PDB file of C-alpha atoms in Angstrom:
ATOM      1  CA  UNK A   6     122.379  79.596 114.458  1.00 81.00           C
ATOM      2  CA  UNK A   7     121.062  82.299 116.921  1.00 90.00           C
ATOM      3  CA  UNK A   8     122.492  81.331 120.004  1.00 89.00           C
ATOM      4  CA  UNK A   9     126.203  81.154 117.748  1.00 93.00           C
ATOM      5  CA  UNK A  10     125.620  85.273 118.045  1.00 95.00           C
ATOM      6  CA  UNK A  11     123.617  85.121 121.920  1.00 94.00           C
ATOM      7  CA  UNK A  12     127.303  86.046 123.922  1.00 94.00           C
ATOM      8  CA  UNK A  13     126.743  89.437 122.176  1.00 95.00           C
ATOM      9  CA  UNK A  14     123.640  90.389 124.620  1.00 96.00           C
ATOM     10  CA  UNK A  15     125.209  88.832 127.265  1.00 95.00           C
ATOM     11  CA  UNK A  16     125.891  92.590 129.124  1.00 94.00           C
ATOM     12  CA  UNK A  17     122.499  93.790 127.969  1.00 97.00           C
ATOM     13  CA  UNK A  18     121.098  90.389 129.822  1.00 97.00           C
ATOM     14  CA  UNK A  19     122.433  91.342 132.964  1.00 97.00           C
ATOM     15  CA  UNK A  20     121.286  94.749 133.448  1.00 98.00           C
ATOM     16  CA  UNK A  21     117.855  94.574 132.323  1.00 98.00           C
ATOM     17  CA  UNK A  22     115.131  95.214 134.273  1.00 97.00           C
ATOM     18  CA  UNK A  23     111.437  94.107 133.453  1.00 98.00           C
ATOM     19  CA  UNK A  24     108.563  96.599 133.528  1.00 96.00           C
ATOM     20  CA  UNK A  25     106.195  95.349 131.124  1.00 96.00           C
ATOM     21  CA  UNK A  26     102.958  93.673 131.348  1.00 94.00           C
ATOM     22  CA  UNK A  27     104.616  91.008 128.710  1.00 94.00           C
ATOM     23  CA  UNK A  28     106.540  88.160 129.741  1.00 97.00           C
ATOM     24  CA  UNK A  29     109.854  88.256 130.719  1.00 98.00           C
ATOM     25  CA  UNK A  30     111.762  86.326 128.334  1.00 97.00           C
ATOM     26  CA  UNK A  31     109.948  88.178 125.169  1.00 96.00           C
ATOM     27  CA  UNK A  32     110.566  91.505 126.243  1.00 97.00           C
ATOM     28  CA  UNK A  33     114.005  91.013 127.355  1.00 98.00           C
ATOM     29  CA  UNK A  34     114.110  89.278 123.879  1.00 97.00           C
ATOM     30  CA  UNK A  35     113.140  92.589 122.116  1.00 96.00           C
ATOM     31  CA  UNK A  36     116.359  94.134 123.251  1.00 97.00           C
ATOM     32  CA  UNK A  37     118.867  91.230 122.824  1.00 97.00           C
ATOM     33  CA  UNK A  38     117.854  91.037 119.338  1.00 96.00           C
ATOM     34  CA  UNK A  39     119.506  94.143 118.471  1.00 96.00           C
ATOM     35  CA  UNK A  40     123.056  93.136 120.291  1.00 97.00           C
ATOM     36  CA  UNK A  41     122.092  89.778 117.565  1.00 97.00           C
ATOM     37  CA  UNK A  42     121.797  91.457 115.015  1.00 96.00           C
ATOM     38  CA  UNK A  43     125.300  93.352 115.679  1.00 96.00           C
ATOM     39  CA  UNK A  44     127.367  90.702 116.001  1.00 97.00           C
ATOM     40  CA  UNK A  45     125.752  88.757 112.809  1.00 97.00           C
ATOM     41  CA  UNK A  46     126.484  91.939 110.714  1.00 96.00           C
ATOM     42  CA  UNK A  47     130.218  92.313 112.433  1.00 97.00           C
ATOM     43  CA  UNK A  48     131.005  88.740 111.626  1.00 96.00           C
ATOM     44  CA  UNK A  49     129.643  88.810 108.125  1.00 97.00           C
ATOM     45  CA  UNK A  50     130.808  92.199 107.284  1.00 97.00           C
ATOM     46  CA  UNK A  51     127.382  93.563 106.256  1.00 96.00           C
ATOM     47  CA  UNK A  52     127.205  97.346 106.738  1.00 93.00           C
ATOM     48  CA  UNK A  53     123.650  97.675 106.118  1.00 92.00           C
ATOM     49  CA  UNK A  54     120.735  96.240 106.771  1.00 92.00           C
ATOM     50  CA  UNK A  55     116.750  96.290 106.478  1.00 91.00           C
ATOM     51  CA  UNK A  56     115.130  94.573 109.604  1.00 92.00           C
ATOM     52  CA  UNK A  57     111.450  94.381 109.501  1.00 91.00           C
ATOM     53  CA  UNK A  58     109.538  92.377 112.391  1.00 92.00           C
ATOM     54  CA  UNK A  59     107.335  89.510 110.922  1.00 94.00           C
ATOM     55  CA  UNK A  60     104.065  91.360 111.202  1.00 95.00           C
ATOM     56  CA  UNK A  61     105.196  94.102 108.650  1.00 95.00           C
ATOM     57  CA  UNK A  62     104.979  93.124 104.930  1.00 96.00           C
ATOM     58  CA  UNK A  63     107.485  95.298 102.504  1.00 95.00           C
ATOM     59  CA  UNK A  64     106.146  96.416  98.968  1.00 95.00           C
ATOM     60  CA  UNK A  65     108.869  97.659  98.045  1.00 92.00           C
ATOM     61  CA  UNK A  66     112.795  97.584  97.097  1.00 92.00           C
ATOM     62  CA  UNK A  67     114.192  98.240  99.750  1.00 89.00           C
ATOM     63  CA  UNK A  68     117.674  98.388  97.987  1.00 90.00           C
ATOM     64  CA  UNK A  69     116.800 101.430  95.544  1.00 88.00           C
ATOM     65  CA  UNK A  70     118.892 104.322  96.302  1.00 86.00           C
ATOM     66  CA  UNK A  71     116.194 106.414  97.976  1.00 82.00           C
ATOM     67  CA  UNK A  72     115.998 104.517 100.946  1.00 83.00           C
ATOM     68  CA  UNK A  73     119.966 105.040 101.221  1.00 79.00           C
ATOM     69  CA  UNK A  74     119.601 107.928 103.720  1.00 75.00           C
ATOM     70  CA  UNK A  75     116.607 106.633 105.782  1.00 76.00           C
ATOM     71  CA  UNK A  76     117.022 105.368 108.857  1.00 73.00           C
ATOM     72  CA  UNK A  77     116.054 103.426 111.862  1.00 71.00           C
ATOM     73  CA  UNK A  78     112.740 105.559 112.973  1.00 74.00           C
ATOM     74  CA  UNK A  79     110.697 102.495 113.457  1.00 79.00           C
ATOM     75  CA  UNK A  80     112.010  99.580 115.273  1.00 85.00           C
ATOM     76  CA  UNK A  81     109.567  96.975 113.781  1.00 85.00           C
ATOM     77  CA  UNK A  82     110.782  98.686 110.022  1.00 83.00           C
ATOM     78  CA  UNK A  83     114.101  99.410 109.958  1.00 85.00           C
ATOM     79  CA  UNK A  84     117.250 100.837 107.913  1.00 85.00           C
ATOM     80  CA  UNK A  85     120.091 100.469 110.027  1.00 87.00           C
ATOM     81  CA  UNK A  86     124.078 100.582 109.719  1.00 89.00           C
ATOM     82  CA  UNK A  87     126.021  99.113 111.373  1.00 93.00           C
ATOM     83  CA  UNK A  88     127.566 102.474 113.577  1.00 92.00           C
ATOM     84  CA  UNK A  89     124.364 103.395 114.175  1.00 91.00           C
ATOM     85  CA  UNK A  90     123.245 100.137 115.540  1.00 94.00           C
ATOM     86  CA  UNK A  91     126.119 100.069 117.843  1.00 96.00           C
ATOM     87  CA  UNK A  92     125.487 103.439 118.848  1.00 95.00           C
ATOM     88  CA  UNK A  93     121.742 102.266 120.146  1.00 95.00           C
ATOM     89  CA  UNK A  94     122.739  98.891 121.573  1.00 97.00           C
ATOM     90  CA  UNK A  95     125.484 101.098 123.778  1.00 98.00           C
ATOM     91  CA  UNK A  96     123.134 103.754 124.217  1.00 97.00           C
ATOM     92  CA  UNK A  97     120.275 100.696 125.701  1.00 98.00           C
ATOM     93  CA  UNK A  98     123.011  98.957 127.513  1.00 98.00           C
ATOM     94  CA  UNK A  99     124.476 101.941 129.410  1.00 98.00           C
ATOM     95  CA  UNK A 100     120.716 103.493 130.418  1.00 98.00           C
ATOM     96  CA  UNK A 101     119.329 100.290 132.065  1.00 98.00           C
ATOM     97  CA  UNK A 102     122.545 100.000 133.644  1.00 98.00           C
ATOM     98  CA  UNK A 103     123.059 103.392 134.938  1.00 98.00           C
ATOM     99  CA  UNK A 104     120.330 104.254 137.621  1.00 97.00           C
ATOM    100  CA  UNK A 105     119.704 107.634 137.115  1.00 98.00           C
ATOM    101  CA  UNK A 106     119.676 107.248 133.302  1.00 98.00           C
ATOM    102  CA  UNK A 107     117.012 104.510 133.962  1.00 98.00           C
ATOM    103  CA  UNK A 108     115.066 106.640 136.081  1.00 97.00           C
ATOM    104  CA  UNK A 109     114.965 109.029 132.837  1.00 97.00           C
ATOM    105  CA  UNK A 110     114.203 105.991 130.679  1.00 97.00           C
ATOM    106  CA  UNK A 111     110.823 105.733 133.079  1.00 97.00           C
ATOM    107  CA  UNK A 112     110.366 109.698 133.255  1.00 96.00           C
ATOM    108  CA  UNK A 113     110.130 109.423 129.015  1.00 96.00           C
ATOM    109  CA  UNK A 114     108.213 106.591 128.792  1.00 96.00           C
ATOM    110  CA  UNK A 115     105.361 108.175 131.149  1.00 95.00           C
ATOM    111  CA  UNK A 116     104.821 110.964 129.546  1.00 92.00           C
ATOM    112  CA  UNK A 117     104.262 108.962 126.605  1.00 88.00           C
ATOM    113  CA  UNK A 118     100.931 107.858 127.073  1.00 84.00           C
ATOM    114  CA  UNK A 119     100.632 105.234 124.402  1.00 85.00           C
ATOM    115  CA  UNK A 120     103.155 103.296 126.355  1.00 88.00           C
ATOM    116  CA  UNK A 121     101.509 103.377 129.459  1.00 89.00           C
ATOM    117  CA  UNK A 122      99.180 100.752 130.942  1.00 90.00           C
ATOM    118  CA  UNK A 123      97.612 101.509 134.236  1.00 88.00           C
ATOM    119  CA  UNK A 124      99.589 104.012 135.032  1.00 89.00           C
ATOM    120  CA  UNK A 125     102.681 101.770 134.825  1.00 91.00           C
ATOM    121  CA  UNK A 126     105.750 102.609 132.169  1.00 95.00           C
ATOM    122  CA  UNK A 127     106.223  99.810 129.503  1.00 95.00           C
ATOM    123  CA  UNK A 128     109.800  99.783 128.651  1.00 97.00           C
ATOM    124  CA  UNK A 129     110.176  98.083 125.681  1.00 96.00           C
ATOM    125  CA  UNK A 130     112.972  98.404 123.257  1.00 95.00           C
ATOM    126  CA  UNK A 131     110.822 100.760 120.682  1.00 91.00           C
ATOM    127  CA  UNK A 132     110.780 103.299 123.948  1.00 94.00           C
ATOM    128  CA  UNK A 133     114.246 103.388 123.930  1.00 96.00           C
ATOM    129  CA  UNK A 134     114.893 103.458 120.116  1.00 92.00           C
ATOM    130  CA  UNK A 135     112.378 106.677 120.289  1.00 91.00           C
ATOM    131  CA  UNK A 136     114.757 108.255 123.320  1.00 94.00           C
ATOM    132  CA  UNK A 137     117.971 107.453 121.501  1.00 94.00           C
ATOM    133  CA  UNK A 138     116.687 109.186 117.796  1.00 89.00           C
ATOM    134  CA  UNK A 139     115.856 112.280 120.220  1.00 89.00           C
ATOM    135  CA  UNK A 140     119.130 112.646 120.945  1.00 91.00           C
ATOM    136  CA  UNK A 141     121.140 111.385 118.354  1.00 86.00           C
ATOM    137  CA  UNK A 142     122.396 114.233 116.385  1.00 84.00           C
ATOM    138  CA  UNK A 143     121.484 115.146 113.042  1.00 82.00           C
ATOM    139  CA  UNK A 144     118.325 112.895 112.927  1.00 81.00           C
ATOM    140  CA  UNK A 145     115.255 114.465 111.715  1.00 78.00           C
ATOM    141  CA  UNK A 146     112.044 112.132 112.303  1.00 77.00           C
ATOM    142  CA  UNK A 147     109.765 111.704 109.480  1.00 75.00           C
ATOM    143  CA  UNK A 148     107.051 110.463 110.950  1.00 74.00           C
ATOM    144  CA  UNK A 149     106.721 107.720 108.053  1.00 78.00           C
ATOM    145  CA  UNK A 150     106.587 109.808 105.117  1.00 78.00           C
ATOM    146  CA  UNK A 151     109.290 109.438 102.955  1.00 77.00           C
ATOM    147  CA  UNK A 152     110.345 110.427  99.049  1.00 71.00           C
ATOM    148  CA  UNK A 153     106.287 110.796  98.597  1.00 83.00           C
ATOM    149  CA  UNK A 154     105.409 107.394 100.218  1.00 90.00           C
ATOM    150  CA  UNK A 155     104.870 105.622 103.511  1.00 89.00           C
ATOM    151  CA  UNK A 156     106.789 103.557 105.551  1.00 89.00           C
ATOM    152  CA  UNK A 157     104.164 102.178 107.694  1.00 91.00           C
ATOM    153  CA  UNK A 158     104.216 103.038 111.566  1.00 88.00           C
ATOM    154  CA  UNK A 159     100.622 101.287 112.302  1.00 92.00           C
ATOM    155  CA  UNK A 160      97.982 100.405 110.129  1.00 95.00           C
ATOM    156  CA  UNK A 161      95.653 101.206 113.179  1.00 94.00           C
ATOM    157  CA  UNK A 162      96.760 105.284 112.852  1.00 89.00           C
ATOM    158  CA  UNK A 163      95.266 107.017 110.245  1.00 81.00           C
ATOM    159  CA  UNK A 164      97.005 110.185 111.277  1.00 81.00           C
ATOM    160  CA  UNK A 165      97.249 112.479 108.216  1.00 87.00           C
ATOM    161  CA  UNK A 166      95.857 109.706 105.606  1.00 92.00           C
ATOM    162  CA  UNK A 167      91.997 108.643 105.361  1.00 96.00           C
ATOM    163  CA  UNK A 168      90.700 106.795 107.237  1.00 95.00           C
ATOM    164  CA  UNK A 169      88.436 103.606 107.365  1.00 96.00           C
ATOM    165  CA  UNK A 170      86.734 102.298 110.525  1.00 94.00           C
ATOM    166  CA  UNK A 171      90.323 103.679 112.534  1.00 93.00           C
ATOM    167  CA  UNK A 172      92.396 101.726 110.554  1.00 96.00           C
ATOM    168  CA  UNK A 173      94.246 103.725 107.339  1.00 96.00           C
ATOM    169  CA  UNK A 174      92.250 103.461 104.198  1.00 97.00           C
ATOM    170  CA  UNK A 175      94.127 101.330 101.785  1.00 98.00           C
ATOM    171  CA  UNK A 176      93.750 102.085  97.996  1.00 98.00           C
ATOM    172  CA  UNK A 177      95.168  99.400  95.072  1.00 97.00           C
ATOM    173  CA  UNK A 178      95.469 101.714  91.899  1.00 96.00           C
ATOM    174  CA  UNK A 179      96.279  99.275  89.206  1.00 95.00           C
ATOM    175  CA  UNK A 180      98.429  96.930  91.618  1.00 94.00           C
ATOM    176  CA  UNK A 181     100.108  99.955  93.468  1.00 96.00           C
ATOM    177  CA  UNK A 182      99.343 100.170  97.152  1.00 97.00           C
ATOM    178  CA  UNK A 183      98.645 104.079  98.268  1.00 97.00           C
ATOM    179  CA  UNK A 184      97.198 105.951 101.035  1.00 96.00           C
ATOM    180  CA  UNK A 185      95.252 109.403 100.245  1.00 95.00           C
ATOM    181  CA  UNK A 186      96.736 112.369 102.068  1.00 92.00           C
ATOM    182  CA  UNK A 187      93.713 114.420 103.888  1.00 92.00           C
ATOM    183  CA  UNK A 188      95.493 117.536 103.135  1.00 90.00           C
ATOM    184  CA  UNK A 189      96.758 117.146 100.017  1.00 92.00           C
ATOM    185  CA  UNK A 190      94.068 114.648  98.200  1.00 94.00           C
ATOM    186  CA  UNK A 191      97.638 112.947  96.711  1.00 94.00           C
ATOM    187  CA  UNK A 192      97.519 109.293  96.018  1.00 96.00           C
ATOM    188  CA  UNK A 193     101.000 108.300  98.307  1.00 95.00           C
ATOM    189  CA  UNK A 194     102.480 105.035  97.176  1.00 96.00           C
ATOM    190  CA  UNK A 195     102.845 102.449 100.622  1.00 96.00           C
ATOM    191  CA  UNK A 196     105.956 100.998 100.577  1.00 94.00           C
ATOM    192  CA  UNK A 197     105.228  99.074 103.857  1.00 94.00           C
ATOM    193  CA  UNK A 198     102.559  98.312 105.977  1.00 96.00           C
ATOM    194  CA  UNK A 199     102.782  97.242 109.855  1.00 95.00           C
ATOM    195  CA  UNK A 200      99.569  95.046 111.004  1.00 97.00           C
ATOM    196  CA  UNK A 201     100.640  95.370 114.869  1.00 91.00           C
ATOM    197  CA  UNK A 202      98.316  93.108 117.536  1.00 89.00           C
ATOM    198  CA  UNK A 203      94.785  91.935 116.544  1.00 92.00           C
ATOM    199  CA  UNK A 204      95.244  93.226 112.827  1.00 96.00           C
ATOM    200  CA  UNK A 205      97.697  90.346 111.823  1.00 96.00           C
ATOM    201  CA  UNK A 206      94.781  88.693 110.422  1.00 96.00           C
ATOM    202  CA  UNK A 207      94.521  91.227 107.614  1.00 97.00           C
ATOM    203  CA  UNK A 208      97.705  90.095 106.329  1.00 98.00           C
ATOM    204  CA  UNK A 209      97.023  87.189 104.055  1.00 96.00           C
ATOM    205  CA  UNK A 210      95.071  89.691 101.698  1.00 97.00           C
ATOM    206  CA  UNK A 211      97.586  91.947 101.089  1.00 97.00           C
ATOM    207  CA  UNK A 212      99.350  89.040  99.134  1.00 95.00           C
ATOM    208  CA  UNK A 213      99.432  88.152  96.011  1.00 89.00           C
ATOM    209  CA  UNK A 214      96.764  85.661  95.182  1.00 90.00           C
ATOM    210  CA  UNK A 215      94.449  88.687  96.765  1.00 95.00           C
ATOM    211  CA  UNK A 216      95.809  91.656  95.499  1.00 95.00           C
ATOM    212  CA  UNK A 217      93.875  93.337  92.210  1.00 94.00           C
ATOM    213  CA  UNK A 218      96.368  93.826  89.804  1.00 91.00           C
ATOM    214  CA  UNK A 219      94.076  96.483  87.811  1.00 92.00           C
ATOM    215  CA  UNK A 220      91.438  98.778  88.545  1.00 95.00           C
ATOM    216  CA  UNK A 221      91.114 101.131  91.224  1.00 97.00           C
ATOM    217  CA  UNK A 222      89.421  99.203  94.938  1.00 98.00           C
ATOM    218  CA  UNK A 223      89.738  99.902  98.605  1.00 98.00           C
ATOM    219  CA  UNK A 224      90.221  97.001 101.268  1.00 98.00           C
ATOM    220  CA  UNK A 225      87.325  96.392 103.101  1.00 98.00           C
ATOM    221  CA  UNK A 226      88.397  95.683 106.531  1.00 97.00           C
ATOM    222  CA  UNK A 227      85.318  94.225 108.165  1.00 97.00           C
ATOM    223  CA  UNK A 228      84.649  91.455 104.912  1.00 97.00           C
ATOM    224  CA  UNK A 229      88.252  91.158 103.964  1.00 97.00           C
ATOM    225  CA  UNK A 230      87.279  92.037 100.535  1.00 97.00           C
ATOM    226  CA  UNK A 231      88.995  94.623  97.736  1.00 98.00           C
ATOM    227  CA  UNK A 232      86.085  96.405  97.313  1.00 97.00           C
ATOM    228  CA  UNK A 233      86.454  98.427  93.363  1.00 96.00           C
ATOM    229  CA  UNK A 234      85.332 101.955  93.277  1.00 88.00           C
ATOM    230  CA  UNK A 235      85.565 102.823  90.075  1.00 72.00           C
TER     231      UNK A 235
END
């Protein structure tokens, strides 16, 4: 059924350019899937979606009203309509093919050090996504926090939430996922979590045959266990 919706990235094939340490194909996948994901929605009249990337696991409903005005910060979790999805896949298309907007592309990306790998830019489509919300008017990044939860950005950044062994401490109170804000000391419901690269392994206990359903316990990352504190 994919390659019925594959003409759509057709432009956005031709004017890529690979800098990434990842092969060619998945990379220049990473983009197309967007130009996809466009045409599926155009042809089936959908005006909204929720994409998340197969490494992210929602615990949530994603089709309550609150997550009506959130939008697409995160590439691997994302709310996205169908203007503003059009707006990005124009807005990729135009800077790879436009050299001097490229060269801008590459400027960003290196002063982002997380998506630099010996000293060489990694343009990927989440580098682009990051550009466009800079610029797109209106759009107010949130970081992940959002109506008093989390949308996950990485399990592996802890930022303002606890952490355990580098990794953000994960809390089950009575079947409800949370984080605990440093700052704050709040419980924060988590309404997804992201287990990007070597943490995938995690994922099968955050599902339901491992999940306590009451009590209050911590996951344990190093035995894999729901460890109860109290």
């Amino acid at each position: 059924m994919i390659d019925d919706y594959m003409p759509a990235a057709s432009e956005m094939t031709r004017v890529y350019k690979h800098i990434h340490f990842m092969p060619y194909e998945y990379n220049l996948f990473c983009f197309q899937r967007w130009f996809i994901l466009l045409a599926f929605m155009e042809r089936h009249q959908i005006p909204k979606c929720c994409y998340i990337d197969t490494d992210v696991m929602l615990f949530t409903d994603v089709n309550h009203p609150r997550f009506e005005n959130f939008t697409m910060e995160f590439v691997w979790t994302n709310f996205v309509d169908r203007q503003k999805l059009e707006l990005y896949c124009e807005f990729m298309k135009s800077h790879f093919a436009n050299p001097i907007a490229f060269a801008q592309v590459v400027q960003y990306t290196m002063r982002r050090k997380e998506h630099v790998r010996f000293n060489q830019p990694l343009i990927t489509d989440m580098v682009l996504a990051l550009l466009f919300l800079e610029r797109l008017k209106g759009y107010q990044i949130t970081n992940g926090l959002f109506h008093d939860g989390i949308i996950d950005g990485n399990i592996q950044q802890a930022t303002s939430m606890e952490n355990l062994y580098g990794y953000k401490k994960i809390y089950s109170i009575n079947g409800v996922l949370c984080c605990k804000d440093k700052a704050t000391l709040r419980y924060l419901p988590v309404f997804s979590l992201h287990f990007q690269g070597y943490t995938k392994h995690h994922m099968k206990f955050f599902t339901t045959p491992y999940l306590p359903q009451a009590g209050s316990y911590i996951f344990d990352y190093i035995s894999n266990r729901w460890i109860q504190f109290l």
